[in-house]
Short mmCIF file of C-alpha atoms in Angstrom, two decimals:
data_model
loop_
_atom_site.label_atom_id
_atom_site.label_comp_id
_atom_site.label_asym_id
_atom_site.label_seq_id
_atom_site.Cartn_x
_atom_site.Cartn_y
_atom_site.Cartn_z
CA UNK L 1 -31.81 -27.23 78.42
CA UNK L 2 -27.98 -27.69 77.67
CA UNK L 3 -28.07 -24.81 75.26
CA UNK L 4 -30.24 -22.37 77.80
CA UNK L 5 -27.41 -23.34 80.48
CA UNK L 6 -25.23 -22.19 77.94
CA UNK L 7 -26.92 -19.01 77.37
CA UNK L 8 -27.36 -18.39 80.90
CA UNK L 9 -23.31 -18.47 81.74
CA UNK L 10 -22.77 -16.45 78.87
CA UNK L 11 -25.04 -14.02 80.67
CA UNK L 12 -22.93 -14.41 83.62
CA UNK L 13 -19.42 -14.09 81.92
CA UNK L 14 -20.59 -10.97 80.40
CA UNK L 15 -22.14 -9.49 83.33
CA UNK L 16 -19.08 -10.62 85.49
CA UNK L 17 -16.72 -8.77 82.80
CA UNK L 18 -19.27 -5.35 83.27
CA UNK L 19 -18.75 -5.45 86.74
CA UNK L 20 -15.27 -5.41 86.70
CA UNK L 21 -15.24 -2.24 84.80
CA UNK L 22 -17.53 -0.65 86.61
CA UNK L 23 -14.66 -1.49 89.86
CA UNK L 24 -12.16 -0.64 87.53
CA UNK L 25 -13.91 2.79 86.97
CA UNK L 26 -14.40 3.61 90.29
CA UNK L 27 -10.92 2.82 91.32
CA UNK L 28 -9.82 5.14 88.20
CA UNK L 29 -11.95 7.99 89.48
CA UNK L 30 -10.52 7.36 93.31
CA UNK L 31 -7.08 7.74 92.24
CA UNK L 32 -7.05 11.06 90.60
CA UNK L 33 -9.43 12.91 92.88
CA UNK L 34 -6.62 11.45 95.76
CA UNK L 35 -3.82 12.42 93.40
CA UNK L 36 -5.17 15.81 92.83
CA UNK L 37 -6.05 15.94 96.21
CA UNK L 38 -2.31 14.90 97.15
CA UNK L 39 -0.93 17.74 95.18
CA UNK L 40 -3.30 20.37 96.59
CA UNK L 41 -2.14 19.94 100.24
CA UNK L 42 1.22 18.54 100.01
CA UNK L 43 0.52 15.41 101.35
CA UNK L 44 3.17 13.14 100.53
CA UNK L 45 1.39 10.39 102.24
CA UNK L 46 -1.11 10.17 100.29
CA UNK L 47 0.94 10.75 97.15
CA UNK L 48 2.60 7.55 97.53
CA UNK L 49 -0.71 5.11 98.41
CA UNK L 50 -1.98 6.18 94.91
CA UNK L 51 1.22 5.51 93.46
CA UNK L 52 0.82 2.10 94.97
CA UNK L 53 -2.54 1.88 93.95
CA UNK L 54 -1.82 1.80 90.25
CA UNK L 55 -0.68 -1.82 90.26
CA UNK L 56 -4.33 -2.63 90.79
CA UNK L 57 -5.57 -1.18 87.67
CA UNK L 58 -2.48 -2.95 85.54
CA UNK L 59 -3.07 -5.87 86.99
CA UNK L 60 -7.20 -6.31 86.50
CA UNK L 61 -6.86 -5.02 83.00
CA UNK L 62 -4.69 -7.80 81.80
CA UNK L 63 -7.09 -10.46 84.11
CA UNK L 64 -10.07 -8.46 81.87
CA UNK L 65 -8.16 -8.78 78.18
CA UNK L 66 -7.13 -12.48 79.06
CA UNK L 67 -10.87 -13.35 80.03
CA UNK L 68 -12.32 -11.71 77.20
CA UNK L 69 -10.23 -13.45 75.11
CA UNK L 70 -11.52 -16.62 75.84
CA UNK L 71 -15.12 -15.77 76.35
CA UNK L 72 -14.37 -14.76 72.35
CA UNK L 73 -12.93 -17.77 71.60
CA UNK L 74 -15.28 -20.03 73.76
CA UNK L 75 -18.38 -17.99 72.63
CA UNK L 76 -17.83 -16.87 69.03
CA UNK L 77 -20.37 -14.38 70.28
CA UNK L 78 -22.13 -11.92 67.44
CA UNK L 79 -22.38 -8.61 66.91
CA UNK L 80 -24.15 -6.91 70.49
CA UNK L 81 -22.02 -9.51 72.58
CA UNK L 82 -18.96 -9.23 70.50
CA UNK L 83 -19.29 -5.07 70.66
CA UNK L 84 -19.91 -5.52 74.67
CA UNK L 85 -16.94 -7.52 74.70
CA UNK L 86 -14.10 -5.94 72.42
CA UNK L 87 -15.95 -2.79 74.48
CA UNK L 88 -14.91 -3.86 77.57
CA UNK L 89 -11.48 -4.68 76.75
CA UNK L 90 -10.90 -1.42 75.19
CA UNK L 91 -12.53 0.71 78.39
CA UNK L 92 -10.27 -1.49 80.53
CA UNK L 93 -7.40 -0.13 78.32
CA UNK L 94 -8.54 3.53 78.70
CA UNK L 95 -9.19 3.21 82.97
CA UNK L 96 -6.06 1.62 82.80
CA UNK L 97 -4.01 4.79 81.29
CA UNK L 98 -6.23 7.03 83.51
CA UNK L 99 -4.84 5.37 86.52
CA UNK L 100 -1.00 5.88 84.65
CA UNK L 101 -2.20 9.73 84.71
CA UNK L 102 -3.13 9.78 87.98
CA UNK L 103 0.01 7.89 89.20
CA UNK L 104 2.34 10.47 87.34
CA UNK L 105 0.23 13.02 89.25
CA UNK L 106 1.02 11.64 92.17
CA UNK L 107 4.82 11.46 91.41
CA UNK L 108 4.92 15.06 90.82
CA UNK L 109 3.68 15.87 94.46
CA UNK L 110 7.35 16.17 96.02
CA UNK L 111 8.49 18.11 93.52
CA UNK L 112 5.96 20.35 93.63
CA UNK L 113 5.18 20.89 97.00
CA UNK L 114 9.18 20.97 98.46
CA UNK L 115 8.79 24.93 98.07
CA UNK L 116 5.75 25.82 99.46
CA UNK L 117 3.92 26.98 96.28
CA UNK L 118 1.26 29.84 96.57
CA UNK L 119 -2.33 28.83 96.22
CA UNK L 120 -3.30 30.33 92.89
CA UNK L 121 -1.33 28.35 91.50
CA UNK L 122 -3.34 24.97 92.08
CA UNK L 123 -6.82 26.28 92.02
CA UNK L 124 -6.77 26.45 88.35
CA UNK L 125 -5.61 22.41 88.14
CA UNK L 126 -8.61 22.11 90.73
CA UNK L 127 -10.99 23.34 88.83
CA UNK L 128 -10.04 21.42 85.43
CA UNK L 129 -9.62 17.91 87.80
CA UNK L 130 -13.27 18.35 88.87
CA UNK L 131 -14.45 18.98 85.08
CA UNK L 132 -12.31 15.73 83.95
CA UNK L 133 -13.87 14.35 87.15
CA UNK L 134 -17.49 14.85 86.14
CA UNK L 135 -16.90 13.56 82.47
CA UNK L 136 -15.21 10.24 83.58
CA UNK L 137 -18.17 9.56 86.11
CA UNK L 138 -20.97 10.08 83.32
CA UNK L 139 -18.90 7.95 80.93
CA UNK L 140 -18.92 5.22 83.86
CA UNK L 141 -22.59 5.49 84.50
CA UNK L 142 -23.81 5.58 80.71
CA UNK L 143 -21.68 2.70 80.31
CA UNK L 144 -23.55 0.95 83.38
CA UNK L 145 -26.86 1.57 82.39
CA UNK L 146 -26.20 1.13 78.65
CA UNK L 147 -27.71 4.16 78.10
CA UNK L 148 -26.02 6.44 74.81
CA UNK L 149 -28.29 9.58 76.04
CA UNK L 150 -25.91 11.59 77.51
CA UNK L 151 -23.13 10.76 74.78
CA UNK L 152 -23.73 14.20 72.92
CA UNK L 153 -22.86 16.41 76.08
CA UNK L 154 -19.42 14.62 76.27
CA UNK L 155 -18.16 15.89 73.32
CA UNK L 156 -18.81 19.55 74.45
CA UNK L 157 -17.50 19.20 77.80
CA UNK L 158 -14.42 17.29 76.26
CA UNK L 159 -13.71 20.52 74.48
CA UNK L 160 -14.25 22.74 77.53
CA UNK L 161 -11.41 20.59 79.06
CA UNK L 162 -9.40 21.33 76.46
CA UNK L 163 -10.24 24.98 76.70
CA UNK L 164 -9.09 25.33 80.73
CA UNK L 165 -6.48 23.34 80.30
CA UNK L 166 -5.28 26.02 77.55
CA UNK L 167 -6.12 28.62 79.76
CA UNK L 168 -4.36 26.88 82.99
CA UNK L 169 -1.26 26.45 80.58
CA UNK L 170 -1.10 30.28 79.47
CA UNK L 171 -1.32 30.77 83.51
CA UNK L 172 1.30 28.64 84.59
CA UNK L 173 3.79 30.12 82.03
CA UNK L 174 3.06 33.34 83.68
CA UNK L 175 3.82 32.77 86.77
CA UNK L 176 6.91 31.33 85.61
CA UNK L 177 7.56 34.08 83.47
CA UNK L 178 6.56 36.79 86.66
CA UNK L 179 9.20 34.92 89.18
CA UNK L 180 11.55 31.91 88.36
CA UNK L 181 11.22 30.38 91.82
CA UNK L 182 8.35 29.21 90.11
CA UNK L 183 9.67 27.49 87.38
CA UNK L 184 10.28 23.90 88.56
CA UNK L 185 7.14 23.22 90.24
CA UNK L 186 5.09 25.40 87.22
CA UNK L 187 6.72 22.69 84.83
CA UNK L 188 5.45 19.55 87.21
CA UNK L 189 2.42 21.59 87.35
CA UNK L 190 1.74 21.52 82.96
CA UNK L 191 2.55 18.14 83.38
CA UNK L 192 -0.28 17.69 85.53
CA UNK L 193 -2.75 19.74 83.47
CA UNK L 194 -1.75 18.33 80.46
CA UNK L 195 -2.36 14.53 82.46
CA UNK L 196 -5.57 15.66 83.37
CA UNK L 197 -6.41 16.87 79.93
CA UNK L 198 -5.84 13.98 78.80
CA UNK L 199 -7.86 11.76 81.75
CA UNK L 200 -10.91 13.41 80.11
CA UNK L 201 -9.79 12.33 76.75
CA UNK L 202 -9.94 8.13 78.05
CA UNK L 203 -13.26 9.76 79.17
CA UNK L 204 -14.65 10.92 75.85
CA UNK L 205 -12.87 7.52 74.41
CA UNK L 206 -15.15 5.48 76.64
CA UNK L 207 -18.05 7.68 75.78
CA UNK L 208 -17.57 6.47 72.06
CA UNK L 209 -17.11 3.25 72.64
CA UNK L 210 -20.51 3.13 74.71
CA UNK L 211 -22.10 4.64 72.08
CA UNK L 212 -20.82 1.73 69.94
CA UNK L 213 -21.57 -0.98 72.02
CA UNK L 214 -25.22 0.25 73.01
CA UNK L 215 -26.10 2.08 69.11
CA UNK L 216 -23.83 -0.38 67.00
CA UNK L 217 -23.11 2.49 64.79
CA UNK L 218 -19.93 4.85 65.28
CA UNK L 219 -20.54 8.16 66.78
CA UNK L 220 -21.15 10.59 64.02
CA UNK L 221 -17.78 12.77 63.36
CA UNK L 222 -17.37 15.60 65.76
CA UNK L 223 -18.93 18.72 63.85
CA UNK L 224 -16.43 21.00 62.23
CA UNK L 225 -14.56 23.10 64.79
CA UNK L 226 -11.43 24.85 65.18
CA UNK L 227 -8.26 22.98 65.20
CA UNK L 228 -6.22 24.51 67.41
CA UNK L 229 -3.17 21.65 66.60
CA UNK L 230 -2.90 23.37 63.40
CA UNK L 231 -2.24 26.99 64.21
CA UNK L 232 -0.27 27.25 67.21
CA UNK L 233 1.34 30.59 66.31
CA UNK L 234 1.29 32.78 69.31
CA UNK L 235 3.44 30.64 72.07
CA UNK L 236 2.47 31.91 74.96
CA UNK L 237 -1.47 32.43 73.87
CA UNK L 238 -1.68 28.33 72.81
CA UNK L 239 -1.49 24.81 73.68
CA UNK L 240 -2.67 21.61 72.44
CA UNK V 1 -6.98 -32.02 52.57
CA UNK V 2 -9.88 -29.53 53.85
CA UNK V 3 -8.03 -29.21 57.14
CA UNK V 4 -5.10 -28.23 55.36
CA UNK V 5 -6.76 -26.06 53.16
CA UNK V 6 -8.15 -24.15 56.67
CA UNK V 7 -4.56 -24.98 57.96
CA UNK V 8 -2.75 -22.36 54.94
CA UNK V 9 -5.57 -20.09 55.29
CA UNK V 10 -5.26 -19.48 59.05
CA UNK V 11 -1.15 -18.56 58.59
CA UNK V 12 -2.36 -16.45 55.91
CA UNK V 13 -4.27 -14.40 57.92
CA UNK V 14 -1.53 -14.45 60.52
CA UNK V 15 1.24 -13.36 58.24
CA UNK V 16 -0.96 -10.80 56.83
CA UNK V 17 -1.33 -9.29 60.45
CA UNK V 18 2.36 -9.45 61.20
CA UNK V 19 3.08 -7.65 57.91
CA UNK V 20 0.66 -4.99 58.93
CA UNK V 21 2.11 -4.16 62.12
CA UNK V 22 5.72 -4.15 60.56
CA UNK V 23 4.20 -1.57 58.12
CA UNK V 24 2.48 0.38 61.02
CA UNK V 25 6.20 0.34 62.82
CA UNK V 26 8.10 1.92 59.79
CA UNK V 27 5.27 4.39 59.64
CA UNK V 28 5.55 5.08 63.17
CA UNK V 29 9.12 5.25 63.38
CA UNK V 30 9.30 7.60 60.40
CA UNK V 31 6.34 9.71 62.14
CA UNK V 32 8.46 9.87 65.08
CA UNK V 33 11.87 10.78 62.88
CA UNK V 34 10.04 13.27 61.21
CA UNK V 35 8.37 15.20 64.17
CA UNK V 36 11.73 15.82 65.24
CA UNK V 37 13.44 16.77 62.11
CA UNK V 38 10.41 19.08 61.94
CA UNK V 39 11.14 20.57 65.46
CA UNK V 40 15.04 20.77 64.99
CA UNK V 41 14.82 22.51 62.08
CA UNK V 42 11.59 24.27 62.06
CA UNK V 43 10.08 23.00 58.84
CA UNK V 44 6.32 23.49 59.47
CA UNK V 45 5.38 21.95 56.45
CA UNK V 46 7.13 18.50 57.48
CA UNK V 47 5.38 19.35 60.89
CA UNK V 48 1.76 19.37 58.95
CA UNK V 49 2.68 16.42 57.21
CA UNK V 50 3.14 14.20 60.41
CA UNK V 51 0.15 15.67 62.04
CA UNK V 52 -1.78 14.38 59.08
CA UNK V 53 -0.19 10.83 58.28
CA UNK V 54 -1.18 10.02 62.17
CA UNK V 55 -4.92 9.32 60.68
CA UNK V 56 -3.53 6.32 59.02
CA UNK V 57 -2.36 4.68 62.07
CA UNK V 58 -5.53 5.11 63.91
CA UNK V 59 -6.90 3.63 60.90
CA UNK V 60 -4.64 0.73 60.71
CA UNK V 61 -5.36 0.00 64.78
CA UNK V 62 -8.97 0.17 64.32
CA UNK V 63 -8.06 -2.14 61.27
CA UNK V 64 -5.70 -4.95 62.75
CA UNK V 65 -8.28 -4.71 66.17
CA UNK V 66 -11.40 -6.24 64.02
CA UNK V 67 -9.44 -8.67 62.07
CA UNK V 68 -7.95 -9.91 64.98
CA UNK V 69 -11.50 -10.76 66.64
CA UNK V 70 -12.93 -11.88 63.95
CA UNK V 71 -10.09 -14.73 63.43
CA UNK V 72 -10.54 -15.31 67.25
CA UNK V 73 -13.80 -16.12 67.44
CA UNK V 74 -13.60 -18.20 63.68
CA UNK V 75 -10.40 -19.80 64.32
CA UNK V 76 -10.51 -20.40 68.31
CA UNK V 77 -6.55 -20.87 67.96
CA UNK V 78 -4.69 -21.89 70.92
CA UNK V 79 -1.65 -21.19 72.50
CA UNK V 80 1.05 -19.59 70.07
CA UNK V 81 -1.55 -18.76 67.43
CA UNK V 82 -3.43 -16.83 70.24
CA UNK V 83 -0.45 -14.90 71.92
CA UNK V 84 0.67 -14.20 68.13
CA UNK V 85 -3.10 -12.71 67.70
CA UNK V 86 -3.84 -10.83 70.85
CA UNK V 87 -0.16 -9.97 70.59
CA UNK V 88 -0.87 -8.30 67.24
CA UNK V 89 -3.28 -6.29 69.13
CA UNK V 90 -1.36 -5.10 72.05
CA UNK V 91 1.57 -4.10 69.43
CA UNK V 92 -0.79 -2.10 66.69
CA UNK V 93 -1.92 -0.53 70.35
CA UNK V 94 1.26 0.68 71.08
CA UNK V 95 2.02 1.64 67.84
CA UNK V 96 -0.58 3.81 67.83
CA UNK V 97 0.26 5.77 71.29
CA UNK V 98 3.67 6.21 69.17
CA UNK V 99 2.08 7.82 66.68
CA UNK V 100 -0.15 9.82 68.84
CA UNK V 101 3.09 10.81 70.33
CA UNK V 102 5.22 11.94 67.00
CA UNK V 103 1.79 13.95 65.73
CA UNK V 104 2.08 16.12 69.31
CA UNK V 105 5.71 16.79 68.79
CA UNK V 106 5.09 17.87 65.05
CA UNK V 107 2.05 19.98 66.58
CA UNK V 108 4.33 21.87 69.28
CA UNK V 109 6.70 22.92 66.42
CA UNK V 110 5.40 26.20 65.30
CA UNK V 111 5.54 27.05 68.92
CA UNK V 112 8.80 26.46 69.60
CA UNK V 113 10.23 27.79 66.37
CA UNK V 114 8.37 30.93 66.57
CA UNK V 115 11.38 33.20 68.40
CA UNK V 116 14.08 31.28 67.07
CA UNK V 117 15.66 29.21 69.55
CA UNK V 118 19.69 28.62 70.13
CA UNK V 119 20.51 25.18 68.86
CA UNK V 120 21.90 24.23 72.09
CA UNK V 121 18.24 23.84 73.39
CA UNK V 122 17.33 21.01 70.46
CA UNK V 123 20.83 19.04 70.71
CA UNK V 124 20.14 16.71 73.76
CA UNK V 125 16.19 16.27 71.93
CA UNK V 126 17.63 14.80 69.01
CA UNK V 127 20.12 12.87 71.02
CA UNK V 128 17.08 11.20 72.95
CA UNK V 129 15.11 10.70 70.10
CA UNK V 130 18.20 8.83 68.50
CA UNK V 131 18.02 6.32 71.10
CA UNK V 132 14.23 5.80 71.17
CA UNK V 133 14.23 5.23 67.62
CA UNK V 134 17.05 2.90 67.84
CA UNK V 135 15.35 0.80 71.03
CA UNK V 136 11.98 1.44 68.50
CA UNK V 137 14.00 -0.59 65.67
CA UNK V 138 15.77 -2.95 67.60
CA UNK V 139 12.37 -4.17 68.89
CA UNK V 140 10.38 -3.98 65.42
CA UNK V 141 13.22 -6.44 64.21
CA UNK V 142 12.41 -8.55 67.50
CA UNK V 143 9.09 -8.91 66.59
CA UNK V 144 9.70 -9.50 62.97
CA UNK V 145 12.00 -12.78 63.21
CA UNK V 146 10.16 -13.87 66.27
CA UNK V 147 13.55 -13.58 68.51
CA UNK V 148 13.90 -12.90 72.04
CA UNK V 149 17.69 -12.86 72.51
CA UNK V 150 17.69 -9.19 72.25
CA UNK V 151 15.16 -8.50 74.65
CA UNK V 152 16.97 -8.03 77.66
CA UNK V 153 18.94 -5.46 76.22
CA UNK V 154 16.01 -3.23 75.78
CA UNK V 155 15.12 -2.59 79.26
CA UNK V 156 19.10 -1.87 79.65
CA UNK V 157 18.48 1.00 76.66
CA UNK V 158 14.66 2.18 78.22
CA UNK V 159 16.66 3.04 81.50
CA UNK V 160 19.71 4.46 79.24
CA UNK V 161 16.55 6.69 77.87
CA UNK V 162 15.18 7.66 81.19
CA UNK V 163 18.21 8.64 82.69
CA UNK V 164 18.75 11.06 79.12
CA UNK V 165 15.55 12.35 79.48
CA UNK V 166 15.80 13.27 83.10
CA UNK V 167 18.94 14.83 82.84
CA UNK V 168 17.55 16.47 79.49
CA UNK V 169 14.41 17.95 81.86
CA UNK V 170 17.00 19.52 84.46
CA UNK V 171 19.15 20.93 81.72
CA UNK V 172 16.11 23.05 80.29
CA UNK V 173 14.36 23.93 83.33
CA UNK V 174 18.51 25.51 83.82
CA UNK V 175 17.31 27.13 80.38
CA UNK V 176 14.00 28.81 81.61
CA UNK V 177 15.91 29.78 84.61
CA UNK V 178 18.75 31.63 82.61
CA UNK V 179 16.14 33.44 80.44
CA UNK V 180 12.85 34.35 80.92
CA UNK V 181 12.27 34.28 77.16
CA UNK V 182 13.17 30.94 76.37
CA UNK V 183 10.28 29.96 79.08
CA UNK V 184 7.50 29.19 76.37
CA UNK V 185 9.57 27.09 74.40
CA UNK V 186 11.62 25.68 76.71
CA UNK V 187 8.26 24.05 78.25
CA UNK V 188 7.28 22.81 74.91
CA UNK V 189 10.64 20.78 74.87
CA UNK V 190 10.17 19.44 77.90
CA UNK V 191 6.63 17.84 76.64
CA UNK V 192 8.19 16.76 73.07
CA UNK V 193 11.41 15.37 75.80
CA UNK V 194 8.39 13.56 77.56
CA UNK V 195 7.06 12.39 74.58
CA UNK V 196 9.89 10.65 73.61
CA UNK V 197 10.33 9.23 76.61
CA UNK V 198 7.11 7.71 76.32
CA UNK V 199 7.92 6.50 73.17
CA UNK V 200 10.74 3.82 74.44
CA UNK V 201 8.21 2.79 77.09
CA UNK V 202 6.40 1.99 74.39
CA UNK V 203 9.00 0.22 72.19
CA UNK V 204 9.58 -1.37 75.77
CA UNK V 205 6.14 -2.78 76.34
CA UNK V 206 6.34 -4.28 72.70
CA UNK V 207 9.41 -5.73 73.57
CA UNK V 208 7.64 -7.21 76.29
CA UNK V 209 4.69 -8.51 74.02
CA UNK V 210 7.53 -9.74 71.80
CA UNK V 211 8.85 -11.91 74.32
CA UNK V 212 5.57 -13.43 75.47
CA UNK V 213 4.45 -14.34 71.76
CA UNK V 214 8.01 -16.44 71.03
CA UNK V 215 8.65 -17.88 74.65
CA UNK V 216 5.02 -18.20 76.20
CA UNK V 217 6.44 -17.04 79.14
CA UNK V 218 6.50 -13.70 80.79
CA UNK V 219 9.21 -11.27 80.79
CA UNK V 220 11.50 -11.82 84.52
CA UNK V 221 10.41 -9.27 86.69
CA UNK V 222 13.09 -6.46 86.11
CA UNK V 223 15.64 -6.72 88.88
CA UNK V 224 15.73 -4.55 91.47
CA UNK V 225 16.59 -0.93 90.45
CA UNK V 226 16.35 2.83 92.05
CA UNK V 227 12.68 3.76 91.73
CA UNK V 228 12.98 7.56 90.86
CA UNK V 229 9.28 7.91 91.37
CA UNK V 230 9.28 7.63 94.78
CA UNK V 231 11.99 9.98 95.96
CA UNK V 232 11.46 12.84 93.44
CA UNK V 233 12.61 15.47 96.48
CA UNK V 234 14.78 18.22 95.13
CA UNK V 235 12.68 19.75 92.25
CA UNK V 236 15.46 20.41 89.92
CA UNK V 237 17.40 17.46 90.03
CA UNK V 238 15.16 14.74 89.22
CA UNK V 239 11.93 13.81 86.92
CA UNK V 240 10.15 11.08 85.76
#
């Protein structure tokens, strides 16, 4: 009876400790469509409530690491608990950064948007925010329902990230190259690409560690494909 | 005599982990040295190098992160043993991000050397990486004799840094301005600036860690300072 009590707050604890990511993820998501959103239409408003937001996500991933912690140390838990524990802090760790990303997105807003910037110029960073948008909510629902079917397509749209954020980055450097008005808020502007970029890689990091906590096994390496990092030649043509 | 026995073993395994994270910080901080020898001078083959030595620190993280549960959940140490453990983990984090950051320096060298750039445009780079490096040591010898009485002076240097790096930002968005050709690289510096930048936030938040593991106490808040972030209005005067 003692023991089954036992088991049953175990359940608990662990449950309690999924459900916080899953808020944590949400939250994530929240602040860089609003940040993004921010930056599109110049609204400084809104700019600084996600910068105020971040404190949030700082704050519940150090509540999540302590509490794991002692659940570990409580629990001595084996291999599928321990996995769905160490899992959850690192996730915590990535939603944590994306909300960093999203914050320094946010920053960027005045800058940006003092001179009125024409509209080409954000409906590239759009269009990769929605991609990085998509990948962080399938990570967050695979990781909900345990599930590591999906996994597999994560990979390839991480990689399609990187490809329109390469794109967007060739773009931007025109436009600073066609008029330096442009310059400044071009700059803030790779920034943000480059922080959205890299939201989608916490996304593909969580897809991993899903895959870990729900396989066991490490996610086979990524197939051989062209390194870009290692043959940036042409300036203008490449980024990574 | 058992107890004691378990007693050696258990600051065995803690020295080992304290050794391993002052090996991952010379790594790191050579990584970091390196990237920007590589980039001052345009020595791709240095640049290579660093891009593949980063493979060990992920390795080492990955490394440090298991053995650190594991003597969690065998050990369930309290107190200092437990802010010296999860401590370990929060550091060989960091030191990882650094690492992350030295390899995409090293990786944006072949882009920036490829039109030879003035020297002028690297001089205020190697400037900022001199301080990071030296807030990077200062807090690797911290952590390594367990002292706190330097802390303080680290946040002092991590606002000396962002203060560099901002005026560093403005000085080469003057540069793209100027001349439409030093555009592609110019950007580049900016993100290896950034980087660096990053870096003594890092060094800061082990610092921080630092702190916590030899006092048990949090870091003071930090007193009262200008917030840049939330009054970034004329576009190329300020970033952060």
């Amino acid at each position: 009876m003692q023991s089954q009590h036992i088991m049953r707050s175990f359940d608990e604890e662990l449950r309690l400790l999924t459900n916080q990511i899953g808020g944590m993820g949400g939250y994530a998501e929240r602040m860089v469509e609003q940040a993004v959103a921010a930056l599109v239409s110049g609204d400084a408003a809104l700019a600084k409530k996600v910068i105020e937001d971040d404190a949030f996500l700082d704050e519940k991933e150090r509540e999540i690491g302590e509490k794991a912690v002692i659940i570990i140390a409580k629990r001595q838990p084996m291999a599928g608990d321990l996995r769905e524990i160490v899992g959850a802090i690192r996730i915590s760790g990535d939603l944590e950064r994306i909300g960093d990303l999203g914050k320094n997105i946010a920053k960027r807003v005045a800058a940006v948007t003092e001179a009125r910037q024409p509209t080409r110029l954000f409906r590239g960073l759009s269009a990769l925010s929605d991609l990085a948008l998509t990948q962080l909510k399938e990570v967050l629902d695979a990781y909900a329902s345990h599930s590591a079917d999906k996994i597999s397509f994560v990979r390839d749209r991480d990689e399609e990230i990187d490809a329109m954020y390469t794109s967007l980055f060739r773009e931007l450097l025109t436009y600073m190259m066609e008029d330096p008005r442009n310059i400044t808020a071009c700059t803030h502007l790779v920034f943000c690409a480059k922080n959205i970029e890299r939201i989608g890689d916490h996304a593909t990091n969580i897809a991993e560690t899903v895959y870990h906590i729900v396989t066991g096994t490490v996610l086979p390496p990524e197939r051989p494909k062209e390194d870009k990092s290692h043959k940036i030649v042409a300036p203008t043509q490449q980024e990574d």
